[in-house]
Short mmCIF file of C-alpha atoms and ligand atoms in Angstrom, two decimals:
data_model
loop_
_atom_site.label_atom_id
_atom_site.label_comp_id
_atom_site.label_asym_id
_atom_site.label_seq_id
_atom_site.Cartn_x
_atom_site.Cartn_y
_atom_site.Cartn_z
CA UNK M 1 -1.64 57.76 -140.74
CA UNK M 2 -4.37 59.40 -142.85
CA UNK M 3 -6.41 62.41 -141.04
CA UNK M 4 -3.72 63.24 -137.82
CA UNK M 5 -5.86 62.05 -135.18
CA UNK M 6 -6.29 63.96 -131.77
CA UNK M 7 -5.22 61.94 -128.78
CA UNK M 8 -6.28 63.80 -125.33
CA UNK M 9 -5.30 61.99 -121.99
CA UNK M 10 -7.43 61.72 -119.38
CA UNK M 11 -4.91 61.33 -116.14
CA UNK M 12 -1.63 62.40 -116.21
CA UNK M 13 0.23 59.91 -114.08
CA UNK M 14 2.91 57.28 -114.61
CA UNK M 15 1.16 55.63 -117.64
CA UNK M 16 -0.01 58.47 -119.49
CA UNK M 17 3.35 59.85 -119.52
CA UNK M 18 4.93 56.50 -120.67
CA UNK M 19 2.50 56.70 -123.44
CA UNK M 20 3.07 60.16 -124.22
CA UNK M 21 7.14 59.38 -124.35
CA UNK M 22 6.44 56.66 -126.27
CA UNK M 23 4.22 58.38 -128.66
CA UNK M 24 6.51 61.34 -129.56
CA UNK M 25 9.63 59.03 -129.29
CA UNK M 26 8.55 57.35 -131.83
CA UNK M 27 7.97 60.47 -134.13
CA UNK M 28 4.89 59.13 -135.69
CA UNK M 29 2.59 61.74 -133.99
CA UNK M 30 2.97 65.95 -133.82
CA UNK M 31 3.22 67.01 -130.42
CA UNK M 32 0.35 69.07 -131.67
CA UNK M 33 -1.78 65.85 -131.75
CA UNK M 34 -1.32 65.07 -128.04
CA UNK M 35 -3.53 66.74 -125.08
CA UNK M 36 -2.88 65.60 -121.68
CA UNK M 37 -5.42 66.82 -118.66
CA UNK M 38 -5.67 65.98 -115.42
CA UNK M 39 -7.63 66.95 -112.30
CA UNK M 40 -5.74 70.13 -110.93
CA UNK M 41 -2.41 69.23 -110.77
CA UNK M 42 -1.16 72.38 -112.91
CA UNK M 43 2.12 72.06 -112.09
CA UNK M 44 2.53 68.16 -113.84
CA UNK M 45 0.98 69.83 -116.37
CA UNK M 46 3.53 72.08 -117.11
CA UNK M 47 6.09 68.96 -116.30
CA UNK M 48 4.48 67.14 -120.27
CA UNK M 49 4.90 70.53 -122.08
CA UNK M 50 8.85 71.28 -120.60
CA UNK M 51 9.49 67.43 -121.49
CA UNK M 52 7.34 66.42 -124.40
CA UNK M 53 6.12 69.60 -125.98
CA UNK M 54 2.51 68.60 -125.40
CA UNK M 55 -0.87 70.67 -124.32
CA UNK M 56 -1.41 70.48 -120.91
CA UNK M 57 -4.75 72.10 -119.93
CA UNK M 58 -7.64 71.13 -117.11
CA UNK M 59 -10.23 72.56 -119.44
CA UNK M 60 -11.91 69.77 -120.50
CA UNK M 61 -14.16 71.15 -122.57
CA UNK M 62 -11.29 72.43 -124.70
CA UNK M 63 -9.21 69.14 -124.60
CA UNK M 64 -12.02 66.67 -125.43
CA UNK M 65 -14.47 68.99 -128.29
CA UNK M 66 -10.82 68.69 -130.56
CA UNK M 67 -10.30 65.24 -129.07
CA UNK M 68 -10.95 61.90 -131.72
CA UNK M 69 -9.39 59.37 -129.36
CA UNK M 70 -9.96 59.97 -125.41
CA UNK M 71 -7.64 58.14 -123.17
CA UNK M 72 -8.87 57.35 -119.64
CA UNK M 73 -5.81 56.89 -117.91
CA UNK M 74 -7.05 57.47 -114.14
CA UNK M 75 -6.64 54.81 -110.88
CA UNK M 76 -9.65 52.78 -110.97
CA UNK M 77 -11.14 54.26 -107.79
CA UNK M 78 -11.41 57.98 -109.97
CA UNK M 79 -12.88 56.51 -112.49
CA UNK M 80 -16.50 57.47 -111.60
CA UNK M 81 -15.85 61.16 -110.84
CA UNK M 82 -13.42 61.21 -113.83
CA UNK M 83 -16.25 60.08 -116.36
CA UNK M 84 -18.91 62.12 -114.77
CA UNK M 85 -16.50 65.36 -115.49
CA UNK M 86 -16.24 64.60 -119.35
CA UNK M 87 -19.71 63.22 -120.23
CA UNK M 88 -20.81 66.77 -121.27
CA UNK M 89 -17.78 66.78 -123.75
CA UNK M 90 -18.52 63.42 -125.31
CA UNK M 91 -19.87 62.10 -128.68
CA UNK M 92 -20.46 58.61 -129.71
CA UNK M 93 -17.92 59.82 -133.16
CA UNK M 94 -15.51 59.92 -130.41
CA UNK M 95 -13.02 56.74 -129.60
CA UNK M 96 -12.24 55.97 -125.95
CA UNK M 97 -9.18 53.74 -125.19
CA UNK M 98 -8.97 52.88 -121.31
CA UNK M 99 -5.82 51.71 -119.82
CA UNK M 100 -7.25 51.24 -116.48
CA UNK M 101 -7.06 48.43 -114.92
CA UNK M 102 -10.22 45.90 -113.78
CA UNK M 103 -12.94 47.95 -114.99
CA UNK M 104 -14.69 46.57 -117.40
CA UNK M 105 -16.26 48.26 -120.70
CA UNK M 106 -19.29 47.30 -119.62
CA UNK M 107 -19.15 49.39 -116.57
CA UNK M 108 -17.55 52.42 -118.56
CA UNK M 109 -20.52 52.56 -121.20
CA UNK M 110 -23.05 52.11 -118.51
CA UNK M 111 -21.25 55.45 -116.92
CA UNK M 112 -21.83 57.19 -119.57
CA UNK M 113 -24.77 56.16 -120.88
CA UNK M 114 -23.45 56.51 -124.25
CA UNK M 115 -23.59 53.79 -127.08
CA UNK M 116 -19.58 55.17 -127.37
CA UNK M 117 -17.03 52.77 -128.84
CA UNK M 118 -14.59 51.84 -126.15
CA UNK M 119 -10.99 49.82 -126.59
CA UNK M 120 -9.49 48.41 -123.19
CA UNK M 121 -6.15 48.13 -123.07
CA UNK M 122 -3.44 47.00 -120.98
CA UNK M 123 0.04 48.19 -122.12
CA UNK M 124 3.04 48.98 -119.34
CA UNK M 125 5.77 51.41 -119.11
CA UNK M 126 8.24 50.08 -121.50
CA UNK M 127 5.80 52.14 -123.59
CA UNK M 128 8.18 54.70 -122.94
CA UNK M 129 10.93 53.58 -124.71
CA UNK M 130 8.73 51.88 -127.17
CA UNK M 131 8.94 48.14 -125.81
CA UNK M 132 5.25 47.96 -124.29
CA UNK M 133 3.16 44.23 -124.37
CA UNK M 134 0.29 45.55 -124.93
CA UNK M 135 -3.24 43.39 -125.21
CA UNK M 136 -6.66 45.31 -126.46
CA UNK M 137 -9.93 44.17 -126.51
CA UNK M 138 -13.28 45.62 -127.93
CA UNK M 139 -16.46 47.01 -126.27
CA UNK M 140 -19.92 46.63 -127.27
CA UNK M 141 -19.81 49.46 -129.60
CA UNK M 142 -16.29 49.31 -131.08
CA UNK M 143 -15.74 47.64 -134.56
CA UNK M 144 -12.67 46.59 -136.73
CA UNK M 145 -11.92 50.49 -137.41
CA UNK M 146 -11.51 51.38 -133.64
CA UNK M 147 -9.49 48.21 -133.04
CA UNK M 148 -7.14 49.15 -135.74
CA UNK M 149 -6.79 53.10 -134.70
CA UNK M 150 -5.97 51.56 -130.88
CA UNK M 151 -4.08 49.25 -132.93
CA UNK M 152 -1.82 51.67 -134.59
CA UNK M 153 -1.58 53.76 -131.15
CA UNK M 154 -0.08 50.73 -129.23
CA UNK M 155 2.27 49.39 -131.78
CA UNK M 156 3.90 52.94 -132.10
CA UNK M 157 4.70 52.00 -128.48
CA UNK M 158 5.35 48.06 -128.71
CA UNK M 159 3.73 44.66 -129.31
CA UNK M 160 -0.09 44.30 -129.63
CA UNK M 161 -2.02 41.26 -128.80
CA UNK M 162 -6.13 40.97 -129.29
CA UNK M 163 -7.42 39.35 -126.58
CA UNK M 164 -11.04 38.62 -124.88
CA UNK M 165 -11.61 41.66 -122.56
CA UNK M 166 -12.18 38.60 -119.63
CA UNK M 167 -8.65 37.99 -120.72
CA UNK M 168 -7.31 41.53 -119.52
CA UNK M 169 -7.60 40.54 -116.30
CA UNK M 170 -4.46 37.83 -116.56
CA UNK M 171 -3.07 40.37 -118.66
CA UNK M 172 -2.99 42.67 -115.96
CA UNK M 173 -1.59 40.55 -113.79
CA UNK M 174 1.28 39.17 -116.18
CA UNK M 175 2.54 42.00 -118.19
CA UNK M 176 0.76 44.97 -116.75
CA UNK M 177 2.47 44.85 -113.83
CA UNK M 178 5.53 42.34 -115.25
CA UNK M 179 7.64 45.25 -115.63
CA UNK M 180 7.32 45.73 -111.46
CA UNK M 181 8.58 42.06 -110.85
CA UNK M 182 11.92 42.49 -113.13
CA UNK M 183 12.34 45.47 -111.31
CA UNK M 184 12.06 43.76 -107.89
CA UNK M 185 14.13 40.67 -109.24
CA UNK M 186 16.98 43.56 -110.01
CA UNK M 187 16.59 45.20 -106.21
CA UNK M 188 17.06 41.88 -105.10
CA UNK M 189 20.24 40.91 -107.51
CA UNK M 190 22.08 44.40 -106.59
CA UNK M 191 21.13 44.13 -102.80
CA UNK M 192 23.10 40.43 -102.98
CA UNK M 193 25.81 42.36 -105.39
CA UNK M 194 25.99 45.04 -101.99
CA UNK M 195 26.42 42.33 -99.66
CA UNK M 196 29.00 40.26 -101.85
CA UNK M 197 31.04 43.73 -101.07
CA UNK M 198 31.37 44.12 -105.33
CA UNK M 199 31.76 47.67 -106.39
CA UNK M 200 27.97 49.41 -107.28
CA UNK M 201 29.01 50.39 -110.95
CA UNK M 202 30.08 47.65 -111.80
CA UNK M 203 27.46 44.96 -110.21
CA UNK M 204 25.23 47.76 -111.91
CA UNK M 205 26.83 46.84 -115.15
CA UNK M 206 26.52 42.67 -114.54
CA UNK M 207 23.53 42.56 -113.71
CA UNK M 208 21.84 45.13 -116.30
CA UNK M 209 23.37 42.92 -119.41
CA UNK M 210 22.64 39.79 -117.71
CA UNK M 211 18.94 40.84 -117.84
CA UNK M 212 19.26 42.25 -121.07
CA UNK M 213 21.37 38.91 -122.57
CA UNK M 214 18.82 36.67 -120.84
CA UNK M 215 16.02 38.35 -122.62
CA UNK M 216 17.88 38.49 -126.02
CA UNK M 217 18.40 34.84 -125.38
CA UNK M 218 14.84 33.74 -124.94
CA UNK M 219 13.57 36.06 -127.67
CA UNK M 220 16.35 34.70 -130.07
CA UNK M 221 16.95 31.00 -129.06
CA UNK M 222 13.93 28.45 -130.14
CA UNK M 223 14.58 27.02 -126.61
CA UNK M 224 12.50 26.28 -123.92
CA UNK M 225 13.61 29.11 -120.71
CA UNK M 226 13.99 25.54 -118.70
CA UNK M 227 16.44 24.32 -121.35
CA UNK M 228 18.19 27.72 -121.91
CA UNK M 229 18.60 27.49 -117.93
CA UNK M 230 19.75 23.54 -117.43
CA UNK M 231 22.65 24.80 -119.95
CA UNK M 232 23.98 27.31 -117.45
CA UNK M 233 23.52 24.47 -114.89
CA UNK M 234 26.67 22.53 -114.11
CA UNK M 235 25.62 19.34 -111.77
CA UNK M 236 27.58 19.73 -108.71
CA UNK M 237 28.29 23.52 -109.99
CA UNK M 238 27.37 27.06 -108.75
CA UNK M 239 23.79 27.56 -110.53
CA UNK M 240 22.51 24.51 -109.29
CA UNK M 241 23.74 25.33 -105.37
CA UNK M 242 21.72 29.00 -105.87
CA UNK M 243 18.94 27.81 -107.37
CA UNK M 244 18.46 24.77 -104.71
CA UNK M 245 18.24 28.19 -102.81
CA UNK M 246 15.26 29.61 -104.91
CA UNK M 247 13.56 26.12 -104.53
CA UNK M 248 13.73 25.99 -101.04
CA UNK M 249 12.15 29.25 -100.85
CA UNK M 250 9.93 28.04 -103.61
CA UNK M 251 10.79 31.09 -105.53
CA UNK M 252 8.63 29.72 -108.71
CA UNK M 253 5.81 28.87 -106.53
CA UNK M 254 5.87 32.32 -105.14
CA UNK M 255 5.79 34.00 -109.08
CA UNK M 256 2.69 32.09 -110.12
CA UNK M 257 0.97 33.31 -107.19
CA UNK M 258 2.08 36.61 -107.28
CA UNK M 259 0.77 36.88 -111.07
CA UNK M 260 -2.41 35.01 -109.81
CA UNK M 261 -3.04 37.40 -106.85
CA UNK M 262 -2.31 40.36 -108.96
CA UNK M 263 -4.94 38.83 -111.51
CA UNK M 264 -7.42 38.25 -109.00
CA UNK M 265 -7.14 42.13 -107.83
CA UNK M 266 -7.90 43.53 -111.23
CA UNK M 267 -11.12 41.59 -110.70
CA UNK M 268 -11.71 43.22 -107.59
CA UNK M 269 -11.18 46.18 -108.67
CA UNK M 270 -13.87 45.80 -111.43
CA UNK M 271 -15.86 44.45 -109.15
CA UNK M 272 -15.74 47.24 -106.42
CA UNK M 273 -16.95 50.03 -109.16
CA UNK M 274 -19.69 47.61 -110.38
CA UNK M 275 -20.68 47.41 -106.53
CA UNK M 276 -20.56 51.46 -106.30
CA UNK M 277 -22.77 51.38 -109.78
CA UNK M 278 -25.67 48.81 -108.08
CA UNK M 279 -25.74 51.25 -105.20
CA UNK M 280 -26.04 54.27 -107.12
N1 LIG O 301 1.47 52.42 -113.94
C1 LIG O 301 1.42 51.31 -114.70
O1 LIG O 301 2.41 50.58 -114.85
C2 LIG O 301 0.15 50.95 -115.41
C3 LIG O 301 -1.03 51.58 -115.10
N2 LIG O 301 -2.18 51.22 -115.74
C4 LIG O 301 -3.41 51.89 -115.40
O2 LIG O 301 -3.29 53.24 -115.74
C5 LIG O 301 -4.07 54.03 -114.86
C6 LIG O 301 -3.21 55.14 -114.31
O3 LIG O 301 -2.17 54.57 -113.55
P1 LIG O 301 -0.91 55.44 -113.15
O4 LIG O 301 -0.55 56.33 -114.27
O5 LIG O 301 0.08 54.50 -112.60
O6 LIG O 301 -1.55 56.32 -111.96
P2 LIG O 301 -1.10 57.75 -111.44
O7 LIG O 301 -1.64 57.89 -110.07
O8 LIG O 301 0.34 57.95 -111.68
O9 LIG O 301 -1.90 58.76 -112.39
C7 LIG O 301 -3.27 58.95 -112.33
C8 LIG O 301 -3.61 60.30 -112.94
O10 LIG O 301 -5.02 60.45 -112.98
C9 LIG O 301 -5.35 61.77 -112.59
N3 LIG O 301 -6.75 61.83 -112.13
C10 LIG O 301 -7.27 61.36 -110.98
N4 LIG O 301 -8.59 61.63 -110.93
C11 LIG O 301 -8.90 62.28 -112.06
C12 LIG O 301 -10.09 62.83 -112.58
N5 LIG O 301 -11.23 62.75 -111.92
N6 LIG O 301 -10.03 63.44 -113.77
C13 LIG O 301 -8.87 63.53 -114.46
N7 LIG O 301 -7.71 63.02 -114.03
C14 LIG O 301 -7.72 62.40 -112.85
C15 LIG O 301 -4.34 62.11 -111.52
O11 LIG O 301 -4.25 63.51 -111.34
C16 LIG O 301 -3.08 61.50 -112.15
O12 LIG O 301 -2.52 62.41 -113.07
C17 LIG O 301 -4.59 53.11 -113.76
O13 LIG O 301 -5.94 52.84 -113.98
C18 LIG O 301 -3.76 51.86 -113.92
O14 LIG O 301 -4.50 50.72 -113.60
C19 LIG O 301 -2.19 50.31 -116.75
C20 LIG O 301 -1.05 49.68 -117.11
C21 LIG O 301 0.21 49.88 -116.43
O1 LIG O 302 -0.64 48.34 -110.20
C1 LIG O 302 -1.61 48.63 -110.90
O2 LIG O 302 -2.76 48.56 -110.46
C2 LIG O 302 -1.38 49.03 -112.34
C3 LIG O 302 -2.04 48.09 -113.31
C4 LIG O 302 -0.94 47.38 -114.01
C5 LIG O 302 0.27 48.03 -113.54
N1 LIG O 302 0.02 48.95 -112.67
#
């Protein structure tokens, strides 16, 4: 990296610190390079600088005058509020990167009323231990520069896929909050493990490299997930009894609308600020 860029969070919840882990995890930033801010919540504050050796502060006009990249990483519903506290402290030299989900650019320049270059992006919290899918898109006033600075950010912190911002939405709903249904899938596998009677540790164990074979498999095999999966399956075997299960309870059905209602709520959630914004 040529000039060491400033990087100061807006929001210091779950994804900001995933980022931030991520970030100095992967030693290509100075801790010095990182601010993280949030609304008053001192205390978390403290919680970045103990773990990560980062500025915390909730003077904004300190984090954001030293600030080259701003990171809006606020729920959607604090967006407004959030953007009407650092306005003041804005240039249009100044790069913002949004992680927040639904709202569009659009909306975010039209807060500000700045002609400010603006990357959306949707990463998760694998960011954390460097294994985000992350997928950026431009705003009206970002060029091939800012894409490649957000660029550089996310793959520090994973994979990076351009996308059209429209896009972000099935993004969103896919591998923003992917991460959530593996997660659920594993609740589910250890609550059967509980009931089976098998010892915690060691269901623990099974199913952890299970997940982590399976994944190794499709990212290594040129193979088709249905083929990988009609080699495990025996006819007349065990697989194909559980996963007569899963189709009775149309377990596949129930994924692709999960992913599809979770798509369609990053849309409402743009929409809902866009409503506040006609109103205003
Ligand atoms: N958690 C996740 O897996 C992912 C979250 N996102 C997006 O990241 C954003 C943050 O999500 P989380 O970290 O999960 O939420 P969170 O609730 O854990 O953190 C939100 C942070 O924003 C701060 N905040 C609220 N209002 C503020 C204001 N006016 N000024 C400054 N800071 C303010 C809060 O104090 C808190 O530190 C959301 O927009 C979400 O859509 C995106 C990808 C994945
Ligand atoms: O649940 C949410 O709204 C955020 C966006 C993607 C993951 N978490």
């Amino acid at each position: 990296m040529d000039k060491k860029l400033t990087y100061t969070f807006i929001g210091a919840g779950s994804m900001a610190e995933a980022m931030v882990a991520g970030m100095i995890n992967s030693k290509l930033f100075d801790r010095e390079q990182l601010i993280v801010t949030n609304r008053s919540n001192v205390e978390r504050l403290q919680y970045y600088k103990q773990q990560y050796g980062v500025k915390g502060t909730n003077n904004l006009k300190d984090a954001l005058e030293i600030a080259d990249v701003v990171i809006l990483a606020m729920k959607p519903k604090d967006v407004t509020a959030a953007l009407e506290s650092i306005k003041p402290y804005l240039t249009e030299k100044k790069l913002i990167i949004s992680v927040i989900a639904g709202i569009s650019t659009k909306s975010i320049e039209e807060l500000l009323g700045l002609k400010i270059p603006i990357i959306r992006a949707m990463p998760n919290t694998s960011a954390t231990i460097g294994q985000s899918a992350t997928a950026i898109s431009q705003g009206t006033f970002a060029n091939h520069n800012h894409e490649a600075i957000a660029k550089r950010l996310f793959l520090t912190i994973g994979t990076v896929s351009i996308v059209d911002e429209d896009d972000l939405h099935a993004v969103t709903g896919l591998s923003g909050s992917g991460p959530a249904y593996v997660y659920y899938l594993v609740e589910a596998m250890e609550k059967a493990a509980l009931d089976l009677g098998l010892d915690k540790d060691v269901s623990k164990e099974l199913i952890l490299q299970t997940i982590i074979g399976a994944a190794e498999m499709l990212k290594s095999s040129p193979k088709h997930p249905s083929v990988l999966r009609k080699e495990i399956m025996s006819p007349g075997g065990t697989t194909e009894a559980g996963l007569s299960v899963l189709e009775q309870y149309k377990y596949q059905e129930a994924m692709v609308q999960c992913i599809k209602r979770a798509t369609e709520r990053s849309k409402e959630l743009g929409a809902e600020i866009e409503n506040i914004m006609m109103k205003q």
